[in-house]
């Protein structure tokens, strides 16, 4: 999931200077899951903005603001409503969702969040970066653990040698991911594979922007 973090209210207020009528979009997928931009946070933001004298003309939090059909269903009414009734849209969706809104309306669209990472969630409150969408996944060769996202130096050919007692030298609060990779591969009987050669990474596949086009089904 995409993990986002709400911007400080003062920063949102500053961005809204000069506007009065505000439409708020949340997103029930990533932003809602990490409790930093779903319907609840959108409503809370609306209340705080009202106290500051703003007019909140609408609040919507689709289940996937980065999906055009979800924000335009049915027939773009939602976007049209936001565009017609407000002077500005503030979006708590991830960077993709906010850009998708922006390219479909002709009024300013601001973000109320920062998009942090693609992460894994545990117990509804722990979110950890597991993937940076590098474009050439190598985790089949590293025991299903990503050294690119989870090593602060993104080392793909083994540890830097700075770990102390298995802890990362850059951030001692986390384990050195290469220790985890080695332990895991030993446990599942594939460590030999790692000893033969380090995973190759094709950085030519990491050039932005990337896209995916699905073939029509026959
Ligand atoms: S190797 Fe690349 S695509 Fe695979 S999990 Fe890591 S960052 Fe994501
Ligand atoms: S100690 Fe391990 S996780 Fe930390 S930077 Fe070095 S190789 Fe990466």
Coordinates of C-alpha atoms and ligand atoms in Angstrom, one line a residue:
X1 CA 0.0 0.0 0.0
X2 CA 1.0 3.6 -0.5
X3 CA 1.7 5.3 2.9
X4 CA 1.1 9.0 3.3
X5 CA 1.5 11.5 6.2
X6 CA -0.8 14.4 6.8
X7 CA 1.0 17.8 6.5
X8 CA 0.9 20.0 9.6
X9 CA -2.3 22.0 9.7
X10 CA -0.4 25.3 9.6
X11 CA 1.2 24.3 6.3
X12 CA -2.2 23.4 4.9
X13 CA -3.6 26.7 6.1
X14 CA -0.7 28.6 4.4
X15 CA -1.3 26.8 1.1
X16 CA -5.0 27.8 1.3
X17 CA -4.3 31.5 1.7
X18 CA -6.5 33.6 -0.6
X19 CA -9.2 30.8 -0.9
X20 CA -12.6 30.5 0.8
X21 CA -14.6 27.7 -0.7
X22 CA -12.8 24.4 -0.3
X23 CA -13.6 20.8 -1.5
X24 CA -11.8 18.0 0.3
X25 CA -10.9 14.7 -1.2
X26 CA -9.6 11.8 0.9
X27 CA -8.8 8.3 -0.2
X28 CA -10.0 5.1 1.5
X29 CA -7.2 3.0 0.2
X30 CA -3.7 3.9 1.2
X31 CA -4.4 7.2 3.0
X32 CA -7.4 5.8 4.9
X33 CA -5.6 2.6 5.9
X34 CA -2.7 4.6 7.4
X35 CA -5.2 7.0 9.1
X36 CA -3.6 10.0 7.5
X37 CA -6.1 10.9 4.8
X38 CA -9.2 8.9 4.7
X39 CA -12.8 10.1 5.3
X40 CA -12.2 10.5 9.1
X41 CA -9.2 12.8 8.6
X42 CA -10.9 14.6 5.7
X43 CA -13.9 15.4 8.0
X44 CA -11.5 16.4 10.8
X45 CA -9.6 18.7 8.5
X46 CA -12.9 20.2 7.3
X47 CA -13.9 21.0 10.9
X48 CA -10.7 22.7 11.6
X49 CA -10.9 24.7 8.4
X50 CA -14.4 25.8 9.2
X51 CA -13.2 27.1 12.5
X52 CA -10.7 29.2 10.5
X53 CA -13.5 30.7 8.4
X54 CA -13.4 28.5 5.4
X55 CA -16.5 27.2 3.7
X56 CA -16.3 23.5 3.1
X57 CA -18.5 22.8 0.1
X58 CA -17.9 19.0 0.0
X59 CA -16.0 16.1 1.4
X60 CA -15.5 12.8 -0.5
X61 CA -13.3 9.9 0.1
X62 CA -13.5 7.4 -2.7
X63 CA -12.1 3.9 -2.3
X64 CA -9.2 4.7 -4.6
X65 CA -8.7 8.3 -5.6
X66 CA -5.9 7.3 -7.9
X67 CA -8.5 5.4 -10.1
X68 CA -10.1 7.7 -12.6
X69 CA -13.4 5.8 -12.7
X70 CA -13.7 6.1 -8.9
X71 CA -13.4 9.9 -8.8
X72 CA -15.4 10.5 -12.0
X73 CA -18.2 8.0 -11.4
X74 CA -20.8 8.4 -12.6
X75 CA -19.9 10.5 -15.6
X76 CA -17.5 12.8 -13.8
X77 CA -20.2 14.3 -11.6
X78 CA -18.0 14.2 -8.5
X79 CA -15.2 16.1 -10.2
X80 CA -17.7 18.5 -11.8
X81 CA -19.4 19.1 -8.4
X82 CA -16.0 19.9 -6.8
X83 CA -15.0 22.1 -9.6
X84 CA -18.3 24.0 -9.8
X85 CA -18.8 24.7 -6.1
X86 CA -15.3 25.3 -4.8
X87 CA -12.4 27.6 -5.5
X88 CA -9.8 25.0 -4.5
X89 CA -9.6 21.3 -3.9
X90 CA -7.4 19.9 -1.1
X91 CA -6.5 16.3 -1.5
X92 CA -5.4 13.8 1.1
X93 CA -4.8 11.1 -1.5
X94 CA -1.3 10.0 -2.4
X95 CA 0.6 11.9 -5.0
X96 CA -0.9 9.8 -7.8
X97 CA -4.5 10.4 -6.7
X98 CA -3.9 14.1 -6.2
X99 CA -2.4 14.5 -9.7
X100 CA -5.2 12.6 -11.3
X101 CA -7.7 15.0 -9.7
X102 CA -5.7 18.0 -10.8
X103 CA -5.5 16.9 -14.4
X104 CA -9.3 16.6 -14.6
X105 CA -10.4 19.9 -13.1
X106 CA -9.6 23.5 -14.0
X107 CA -9.3 24.9 -10.5
X108 CA -6.2 24.7 -8.1
X109 CA -5.6 21.3 -6.5
X110 CA -3.4 21.3 -3.4
X111 CA -2.1 18.4 -1.4
X112 CA -2.6 18.0 2.4
X113 CA -0.3 15.0 2.7
X114 CA 3.2 13.9 1.8
X115 CA 3.5 10.5 0.1
X116 CA 6.1 8.5 2.0
X117 CA 6.5 5.0 0.6
X118 CA 5.1 1.7 -0.5
X119 CA 4.9 -0.2 2.7
X120 CA 3.6 -3.2 4.7
X121 CA 1.2 -2.8 7.6
X122 CA 1.0 -4.6 10.9
X123 CA -1.6 -4.4 13.6
X124 CA -3.2 -1.4 12.0
X125 CA -0.4 0.9 13.3
X126 CA 3.0 -0.2 12.1
X127 CA 3.9 0.8 8.6
X128 CA 7.3 0.0 7.1
X129 CA 8.9 0.8 3.8
X130 CA 9.3 -2.4 1.8
X131 CA 9.5 -1.3 -1.8
X132 CA 10.6 1.8 -3.7
X133 CA 9.1 0.5 -7.0
X134 CA 12.5 0.2 -8.6
X135 CA 11.3 -1.3 -11.8
X136 CA 13.5 -4.4 -11.7
X137 CA 12.5 -6.6 -8.8
X138 CA 15.3 -8.8 -7.5
X139 CA 13.7 -10.2 -4.3
X140 CA 13.5 -13.7 -5.9
X141 CA 17.2 -13.7 -5.5
X142 CA 17.3 -12.3 -2.0
X143 CA 15.0 -14.6 -0.1
X144 CA 11.9 -12.4 -0.7
X145 CA 13.5 -9.5 1.2
X146 CA 14.2 -6.2 -0.5
X147 CA 17.7 -4.7 0.1
X148 CA 17.0 -1.7 -2.1
X149 CA 14.1 -0.3 0.0
X150 CA 15.2 -1.8 3.4
X151 CA 19.0 -1.0 3.3
X152 CA 19.6 2.7 3.8
X153 CA 22.4 2.4 1.2
X154 CA 20.3 0.2 -1.2
X155 CA 23.1 -2.3 -1.4
X156 CA 22.4 -5.2 -3.7
X157 CA 25.6 -7.1 -3.4
X158 CA 25.9 -7.8 0.3
X159 CA 26.4 -5.8 3.5
X160 CA 28.5 -2.7 3.8
X161 CA 30.4 -4.3 6.7
X162 CA 29.4 -1.5 9.2
X163 CA 26.7 -3.5 11.0
X164 CA 27.2 -3.9 14.8
X165 CA 25.6 -6.9 16.5
X166 CA 23.4 -7.3 13.4
X167 CA 22.1 -3.7 13.6
X168 CA 22.4 -1.3 10.7
X169 CA 25.2 1.2 11.0
X170 CA 23.0 4.0 9.5
X171 CA 20.0 3.3 11.8
X172 CA 20.7 1.0 14.7
X173 CA 17.0 0.8 15.4
X174 CA 16.7 -1.6 12.4
X175 CA 18.4 -4.9 11.7
X176 CA 21.0 -4.9 8.9
X177 CA 18.8 -6.2 6.1
X178 CA 21.6 -8.4 4.7
X179 CA 21.7 -10.3 8.0
X180 CA 18.0 -11.0 7.6
X181 CA 18.5 -12.0 4.0
X182 CA 21.3 -14.4 4.9
X183 CA 19.3 -15.9 7.8
X184 CA 16.2 -16.3 5.6
X185 CA 18.1 -17.9 2.7
X186 CA 19.9 -20.2 5.1
X187 CA 16.6 -21.2 6.6
X188 CA 14.9 -22.0 3.3
X189 CA 18.0 -23.7 1.9
X190 CA 18.9 -21.2 -0.8
X191 CA 22.0 -19.4 0.7
X192 CA 24.2 -21.2 -1.8
X193 CA 22.5 -19.2 -4.5
X194 CA 23.6 -16.0 -2.9
X195 CA 27.2 -17.2 -2.6
X196 CA 27.4 -18.0 -6.4
X197 CA 26.7 -14.4 -7.4
X198 CA 25.1 -11.2 -6.1
X199 CA 21.8 -10.3 -7.7
X200 CA 22.0 -8.3 -10.9
X201 CA 20.0 -5.2 -11.0
X202 CA 19.0 -3.5 -14.4
X203 CA 19.0 0.2 -13.5
X204 CA 17.9 1.0 -17.1
X205 CA 14.4 -0.2 -15.9
X206 CA 14.4 2.4 -13.2
X207 CA 14.1 5.5 -15.5
X208 CA 11.1 7.6 -14.7
X209 CA 8.3 8.0 -15.7
X210 CA 7.3 4.3 -16.1
X211 CA 4.0 3.0 -17.3
X212 CA 2.0 -0.2 -17.7
X213 CA -0.4 -0.8 -20.5
X214 CA -2.6 -3.9 -20.3
X215 CA -3.3 -5.9 -23.4
X216 CA -6.9 -6.1 -24.5
X217 CA -8.4 -9.5 -23.7
X218 CA -9.3 -11.6 -26.7
Ligands
LIG1 S1 13.6 -5.0 -5.7 FE1 12.6 -3.1 -6.5 S2 10.5 -3.8 -7.0 FE2 11.4 -5.4 -5.8 S3 10.7 -4.9 -3.7 FE3 12.7 -3.9 -3.9 S4 12.3 -1.9 -4.7 FE4 10.4 -3.1 -4.9
LIG2 S1 24.5 -2.1 7.9 FE1 23.4 -3.4 6.5 S2 21.4 -2.4 6.2 FE2 22.8 -0.9 7.1 S3 23.6 0.3 5.4 FE3 25.1 -1.4 5.8 S4 24.4 -3.1 4.5 FE4 22.7 -1.6 4.6

